[in-house]
mmCIF file of C-alpha atoms in Angstrom:
data_model
loop_
_atom_site.group_PDB
_atom_site.id
_atom_site.type_symbol
_atom_site.label_atom_id
_atom_site.label_comp_id
_atom_site.label_asym_id
_atom_site.label_seq_id
_atom_site.Cartn_x
_atom_site.Cartn_y
_atom_site.Cartn_z
ATOM 1 C CA ASP A 1 -15.239 -5.464 -16.128
ATOM 2 C CA VAL A 2 -14.871 -3.595 -12.805
ATOM 3 C CA ALA A 3 -12.068 -1.374 -14.114
ATOM 4 C CA ALA A 4 -14.248 -0.263 -17.023
ATOM 5 C CA TRP A 5 -17.140 0.535 -14.677
ATOM 6 C CA SER A 6 -14.781 2.660 -12.576
ATOM 7 C CA VAL A 7 -13.512 4.601 -15.586
ATOM 8 C CA LEU A 8 -17.068 5.246 -16.736
ATOM 9 C CA GLY A 9 -18.083 6.294 -13.231
ATOM 10 C CA VAL A 10 -20.994 3.878 -13.031
ATOM 11 C CA ALA A 11 -19.735 1.616 -10.247
ATOM 12 C CA THR A 12 -21.533 0.995 -6.953
ATOM 13 C CA ALA A 13 -19.742 0.655 -3.610
ATOM 14 C CA LEU A 14 -20.766 -1.314 -0.527
ATOM 15 C CA VAL A 15 -19.360 -0.178 2.837
ATOM 16 C CA ALA A 16 -19.443 -1.640 6.340
ATOM 17 C CA GLY A 17 -18.092 0.234 9.343
ATOM 18 C CA GLY A 18 -18.690 3.679 7.865
ATOM 19 C CA SER A 19 -19.126 5.326 11.265
ATOM 20 C CA GLY A 20 -15.813 4.126 12.733
ATOM 21 C CA LEU A 21 -12.365 5.723 12.887
ATOM 22 C CA VAL A 22 -11.330 4.758 9.336
ATOM 23 C CA GLY A 23 -14.799 4.266 7.871
ATOM 24 C CA GLY A 24 -15.868 7.727 8.956
ATOM 25 C CA GLN A 25 -13.040 9.134 6.813
ATOM 26 C CA LEU A 26 -13.664 6.719 3.930
ATOM 27 C CA LEU A 27 -17.371 7.306 3.401
ATOM 28 C CA PRO A 28 -17.096 11.011 2.429
ATOM 29 C CA LEU A 29 -14.295 10.175 -0.022
ATOM 30 C CA LEU A 30 -16.440 7.578 -1.762
ATOM 31 C CA LEU A 31 -19.415 9.937 -1.895
ATOM 32 C CA GLN A 32 -17.265 12.675 -3.428
ATOM 33 C CA SER A 33 -15.745 10.379 -6.033
ATOM 34 C CA PRO A 34 -17.304 10.291 -9.523
ATOM 35 C CA GLN A 35 -16.099 6.705 -9.630
ATOM 36 C CA TYR A 36 -19.310 5.678 -7.850
ATOM 37 C CA THR A 37 -22.858 6.597 -8.704
ATOM 38 C CA ARG A 38 -24.144 4.932 -5.515
ATOM 39 C CA VAL A 39 -22.648 4.096 -2.135
ATOM 40 C CA HIS A 40 -24.534 1.603 0.039
ATOM 41 C CA ALA A 41 -23.460 2.058 3.675
ATOM 42 C CA LEU A 42 -24.514 -0.536 6.242
ATOM 43 C CA SER A 43 -25.080 0.643 9.807
ATOM 44 C CA ARG A 44 -26.952 -0.306 12.983
ATOM 45 C CA ARG A 45 -28.454 3.178 13.284
ATOM 46 C CA PRO A 46 -29.159 5.870 10.692
ATOM 47 C CA LEU A 47 -26.045 7.841 9.781
ATOM 48 C CA PRO A 48 -26.117 11.503 10.925
ATOM 49 C CA PHE A 49 -25.876 12.928 7.403
ATOM 50 C CA ASP A 50 -27.304 12.477 3.924
ATOM 51 C CA HIS A 51 -25.968 12.689 0.380
ATOM 52 C CA PRO A 52 -27.567 12.252 -3.059
ATOM 53 C CA ARG A 53 -25.374 9.203 -3.723
ATOM 54 C CA LEU A 54 -25.740 7.655 -0.277
ATOM 55 C CA ALA A 55 -28.045 4.712 0.398
ATOM 56 C CA ASN A 56 -27.883 4.149 4.149
ATOM 57 C CA ARG A 57 -28.976 0.570 4.809
ATOM 58 C CA VAL A 58 -29.900 0.165 8.477
ATOM 59 C CA VAL A 59 -29.466 -3.514 9.294
ATOM 60 C CA ARG A 60 -29.412 -5.927 12.206
ATOM 61 C CA PHE A 61 -25.895 -7.315 12.121
ATOM 62 C CA GLU A 62 -26.884 -10.221 14.350
ATOM 63 C CA ALA A 63 -29.251 -11.442 11.602
ATOM 64 C CA SER A 64 -28.473 -12.619 8.063
ATOM 65 C CA LEU A 65 -27.222 -9.713 5.969
ATOM 66 C CA GLN A 66 -28.001 -11.503 2.722
ATOM 67 C CA ALA A 67 -31.614 -12.021 3.786
ATOM 68 C CA GLN A 68 -31.972 -8.317 4.660
ATOM 69 C CA LEU A 69 -30.344 -7.023 1.478
ATOM 70 C CA LYS A 70 -31.691 -9.208 -1.296
ATOM 71 C CA GLY A 71 -31.227 -7.794 -4.764
ATOM 72 C CA LEU A 72 -28.425 -5.399 -3.821
ATOM 73 C CA GLN A 73 -25.688 -5.045 -6.449
ATOM 74 C CA CYS A 74 -22.160 -3.629 -6.155
ATOM 75 C CA GLN A 75 -18.755 -3.794 -7.793
ATOM 76 C CA ASP A 76 -16.420 -2.733 -4.948
ATOM 77 C CA ALA A 77 -16.772 -3.540 -1.257
ATOM 78 C CA PHE A 78 -14.999 -1.820 1.630
ATOM 79 C CA CYS A 79 -14.828 -3.306 5.127
ATOM 80 C CA CYS A 80 -13.843 -1.162 8.112
ATOM 81 C CA LEU A 81 -15.537 -3.360 10.710
ATOM 82 C CA GLY A 82 -13.671 -3.827 13.949
ATOM 83 C CA THR A 83 -13.875 -3.444 17.697
ATOM 84 C CA THR A 84 -11.670 -3.916 20.748
ATOM 85 C CA ILE A 85 -11.908 -6.540 23.453
ATOM 86 C CA ARG A 86 -12.646 -3.708 25.888
ATOM 87 C CA GLU A 87 -15.569 -2.482 23.770
ATOM 88 C CA ALA A 88 -16.808 -5.988 22.976
ATOM 89 C CA GLY A 89 -16.637 -7.131 26.601
ATOM 90 C CA ASN A 90 -14.916 -10.476 26.058
ATOM 91 C CA GLN A 91 -12.933 -12.481 23.518
ATOM 92 C CA SER A 92 -15.974 -14.296 22.172
ATOM 93 C CA ALA A 93 -17.776 -11.042 21.402
ATOM 94 C CA PHE A 94 -14.615 -9.674 19.799
ATOM 95 C CA ARG A 95 -14.379 -12.698 17.473
ATOM 96 C CA ALA A 96 -18.042 -12.264 16.583
ATOM 97 C CA VAL A 97 -17.268 -8.846 15.085
ATOM 98 C CA ASP A 98 -13.680 -8.983 13.836
ATOM 99 C CA LEU A 99 -13.918 -12.479 12.347
ATOM 100 C CA GLU A 100 -17.467 -13.715 11.946
ATOM 101 C CA LEU A 101 -19.153 -10.442 10.962
ATOM 102 C CA VAL A 102 -16.332 -9.549 8.563
ATOM 103 C CA GLN A 103 -16.752 -12.961 6.912
ATOM 104 C CA GLU A 104 -20.495 -12.464 6.621
ATOM 105 C CA PHE A 105 -20.010 -9.038 5.059
ATOM 106 C CA ALA A 106 -17.554 -10.533 2.552
ATOM 107 C CA GLN A 107 -20.066 -13.224 1.642
ATOM 108 C CA LEU A 108 -22.732 -10.559 1.191
ATOM 109 C CA ALA A 109 -20.394 -8.610 -1.086
ATOM 110 C CA LEU A 110 -19.812 -11.707 -3.225
ATOM 111 C CA SER A 111 -23.538 -12.350 -3.489
ATOM 112 C CA CYS A 112 -23.973 -8.716 -4.602
ATOM 113 C CA GLY A 113 -21.480 -9.223 -7.421
ATOM 114 C CA ALA A 114 -18.428 -7.540 -5.882
ATOM 115 C CA GLU A 115 -15.143 -8.508 -7.481
ATOM 116 C CA ARG A 116 -12.972 -6.351 -5.222
ATOM 117 C CA LEU A 117 -12.857 -6.257 -1.428
ATOM 118 C CA VAL A 118 -10.725 -3.726 0.436
ATOM 119 C CA VAL A 119 -10.407 -4.452 4.156
ATOM 120 C CA VAL A 120 -8.639 -2.968 7.177
ATOM 121 C CA SER A 121 -6.730 -5.543 9.225
ATOM 122 C CA ALA A 122 -3.750 -5.000 11.545
ATOM 123 C CA LEU A 123 0.025 -5.123 11.362
ATOM 124 C CA GLY A 124 1.285 -8.487 12.605
ATOM 125 C CA ALA A 125 -1.924 -10.369 11.772
ATOM 126 C CA ASP A 126 -1.111 -14.070 11.890
ATOM 127 C CA ALA A 127 -3.469 -17.014 12.342
ATOM 128 C CA ALA A 128 -0.718 -18.793 14.312
ATOM 129 C CA SER A 129 0.058 -15.864 16.613
ATOM 130 C CA LYS A 130 0.022 -16.351 20.385
ATOM 131 C CA ASN A 131 -1.515 -12.899 20.684
ATOM 132 C CA PHE A 132 -5.305 -13.282 20.611
ATOM 133 C CA TYR A 133 -5.967 -10.022 18.753
ATOM 134 C CA LEU A 134 -3.424 -10.731 16.017
ATOM 135 C CA ARG A 135 -4.534 -14.362 15.764
ATOM 136 C CA VAL A 136 -8.141 -13.356 15.101
ATOM 137 C CA LYS A 137 -7.006 -10.808 12.505
ATOM 138 C CA GLY A 138 -4.908 -13.503 10.842
ATOM 139 C CA GLU A 139 -7.824 -15.930 10.812
ATOM 140 C CA MET A 140 -9.971 -13.208 9.256
ATOM 141 C CA GLU A 141 -7.444 -12.626 6.473
ATOM 142 C CA LYS A 142 -7.231 -16.351 5.692
ATOM 143 C CA ALA A 143 -11.029 -16.622 5.612
ATOM 144 C CA LEU A 144 -11.267 -13.738 3.137
ATOM 145 C CA GLU A 145 -8.553 -15.215 0.913
ATOM 146 C CA ALA A 146 -10.551 -18.451 0.756
ATOM 147 C CA LYS A 147 -13.521 -16.582 -0.718
ATOM 148 C CA ARG A 148 -11.466 -15.892 -3.864
ATOM 149 C CA PHE A 149 -12.383 -12.339 -4.743
ATOM 150 C CA ARG A 150 -10.813 -11.308 -8.019
ATOM 151 C CA SER A 151 -9.122 -8.530 -6.025
ATOM 152 C CA LEU A 152 -8.487 -8.565 -2.283
ATOM 153 C CA ASP A 153 -6.603 -5.633 -0.757
ATOM 154 C CA ILE A 154 -5.656 -6.030 2.905
ATOM 155 C CA LEU A 155 -4.389 -2.913 4.671
ATOM 156 C CA GLN A 156 -2.341 -3.635 7.798
ATOM 157 C CA PRO A 157 -1.732 -0.379 9.703
ATOM 158 C CA ALA A 158 0.015 -0.224 13.059
ATOM 159 C CA LEU A 159 -1.301 2.395 15.491
ATOM 160 C CA LEU A 160 -4.048 4.507 13.935
ATOM 161 C CA LEU A 161 -3.970 8.233 14.630
ATOM 162 C CA GLY A 162 -7.296 9.998 14.938
ATOM 163 C CA SER A 163 -10.053 11.044 17.290
ATOM 164 C CA ARG A 164 -11.716 8.123 19.037
ATOM 165 C CA ARG A 165 -14.878 8.352 21.088
ATOM 166 C CA ASP A 166 -13.415 6.496 24.080
ATOM 167 C CA LEU A 167 -9.699 7.203 23.921
ATOM 168 C CA ARG A 168 -7.975 5.871 27.044
ATOM 169 C CA PRO A 169 -5.072 7.717 28.759
ATOM 170 C CA LEU A 170 -2.388 5.330 27.430
ATOM 171 C CA GLU A 171 -3.831 5.543 23.910
ATOM 172 C CA PHE A 172 -3.945 9.329 24.156
ATOM 173 C CA ALA A 173 -0.286 9.392 25.214
ATOM 174 C CA ALA A 174 0.636 7.080 22.341
ATOM 175 C CA GLN A 175 -1.171 9.338 19.868
ATOM 176 C CA LEU A 176 0.897 12.283 21.116
ATOM 177 C CA LEU A 177 4.227 10.448 21.173
ATOM 178 C CA MET A 178 4.103 8.376 17.978
ATOM 179 C CA PRO A 179 4.527 11.309 15.549
ATOM 180 C CA LEU A 180 7.796 12.016 17.407
ATOM 181 C CA VAL A 181 8.826 8.350 17.412
ATOM 182 C CA ASN A 182 7.949 7.684 13.755
ATOM 183 C CA PRO A 183 11.154 9.234 12.299
ATOM 184 C CA LEU A 184 13.227 6.935 14.535
ATOM 185 C CA LEU A 185 11.600 3.801 13.120
ATOM 186 C CA LEU A 186 13.816 2.947 10.158
ATOM 187 C CA GLY A 187 14.426 -0.067 7.953
ATOM 188 C CA ARG A 188 12.399 -3.100 8.954
ATOM 189 C CA TRP A 189 10.920 -1.110 11.840
ATOM 190 C CA ALA A 190 9.336 1.465 9.522
ATOM 191 C CA ARG A 191 6.188 -0.602 9.140
ATOM 192 C CA TRP A 192 5.470 0.009 12.844
ATOM 193 C CA ARG A 193 5.069 3.734 12.306
ATOM 194 C CA ALA A 194 1.718 5.164 13.371
ATOM 195 C CA ILE A 195 -0.465 6.395 10.544
ATOM 196 C CA PRO A 196 -3.497 8.730 10.406
ATOM 197 C CA ALA A 197 -6.853 7.043 9.895
ATOM 198 C CA ALA A 198 -7.509 9.556 7.102
ATOM 199 C CA THR A 199 -4.446 8.249 5.238
ATOM 200 C CA VAL A 200 -5.702 4.676 5.531
ATOM 201 C CA ALA A 201 -9.103 5.750 4.202
ATOM 202 C CA THR A 202 -7.509 7.489 1.209
ATOM 203 C CA ALA A 203 -5.399 4.372 0.630
ATOM 204 C CA MET A 204 -8.556 2.254 0.483
ATOM 205 C CA CYS A 205 -9.756 4.467 -2.372
ATOM 206 C CA GLY A 206 -6.352 4.122 -4.006
ATOM 207 C CA ALA A 207 -6.580 0.335 -3.795
ATOM 208 C CA ALA A 208 -9.954 0.383 -5.528
ATOM 209 C CA GLN A 209 -8.513 2.577 -8.281
ATOM 210 C CA SER A 210 -5.356 0.504 -8.764
ATOM 211 C CA GLY A 211 -6.923 -2.086 -11.057
ATOM 212 C CA ARG A 212 -4.672 -4.801 -9.566
ATOM 213 C CA ARG A 213 -5.908 -8.382 -9.450
ATOM 214 C CA GLY A 214 -5.060 -10.925 -6.779
ATOM 215 C CA VAL A 215 -4.347 -10.688 -3.054
ATOM 216 C CA TYR A 216 -2.214 -7.802 -1.799
ATOM 217 C CA ARG A 217 -1.179 -6.798 1.703
ATOM 218 C CA TYR A 218 -0.017 -3.289 2.523
ATOM 219 C CA THR A 219 1.844 -2.090 5.611
ATOM 220 C CA HIS A 220 2.916 1.495 6.383
ATOM 221 C CA ASP A 221 4.850 2.392 3.217
ATOM 222 C CA GLY A 222 2.435 0.545 0.938
ATOM 223 C CA ILE A 223 -0.520 2.289 2.560
ATOM 224 C CA ARG A 224 1.175 5.661 2.073
ATOM 225 C CA HIS A 225 1.778 4.841 -1.594
ATOM 226 C CA LEU A 226 -1.857 3.853 -2.123
ATOM 227 C CA ALA A 227 -2.954 7.034 -0.369
ATOM 228 C CA GLY A 228 -0.857 8.990 -2.857
ATOM 229 C CA VAL A 229 -2.695 7.260 -5.710
ATOM 230 C CA GLY A 230 -6.091 7.940 -4.162
ATOM 231 C CA GLY A 231 -5.169 11.508 -3.246
ATOM 232 C CA ARG A 232 -3.947 12.343 -6.741
ATOM 233 C CA ARG A 233 -7.121 10.957 -8.278
ATOM 234 C CA GLN A 234 -9.247 13.032 -5.898
ATOM 235 C CA ALA A 235 -7.247 16.185 -6.668
ATOM 236 C CA MET A 236 -7.594 15.669 -10.416
ATOM 237 C CA ARG A 237 -11.372 15.593 -10.027
ATOM 238 C CA LEU A 238 -11.632 18.840 -8.049
#
């Protein structure tokens, strides 16, 4: 039972996207947590740090992940994979990462024995959306649901606050303004509040510690609640 493994602190985590905005915050939390004895982090290039619990698996994402990682075992999987159309270059390349690669990672996690998958999506994700970005995110969510993990936690943040490598002027302005706008977003608009990437990362840990079974989606308030769970657990261990 995954919950029992977590209590005993003998679980293994599998992470994709550990060098990104959210993943870069998540990976240290997992490595610090006694919940996991081993954290397997997939990356294209070696990560710029080491840790006794870290197993950095350098892979070719364009090739079969299952073929490259035969024999790997895990209980919890965390997916922070994602790009932008600007970074990808075109819509086809964007789909290759945000839909196809996420699906392949999920299939790898299943083959490794994972019963829980925690994934970062986006607020407004809808497979029927006219917006290309939100449509792809919605298709990704549906594809992951079809894989029937015992536990699937889908975090749907709005604007993520944090330092990006290639922050554009409009994004920089939004990062400055949203903390001022957030208090004005009330009621049904509250889910559109911007949220720090570090909070989302802590919420991913909280989801893994929740013990809930089934498919759950979390927007702003739900993410904050999960972050409180994850943060309290981390504090208790210090």
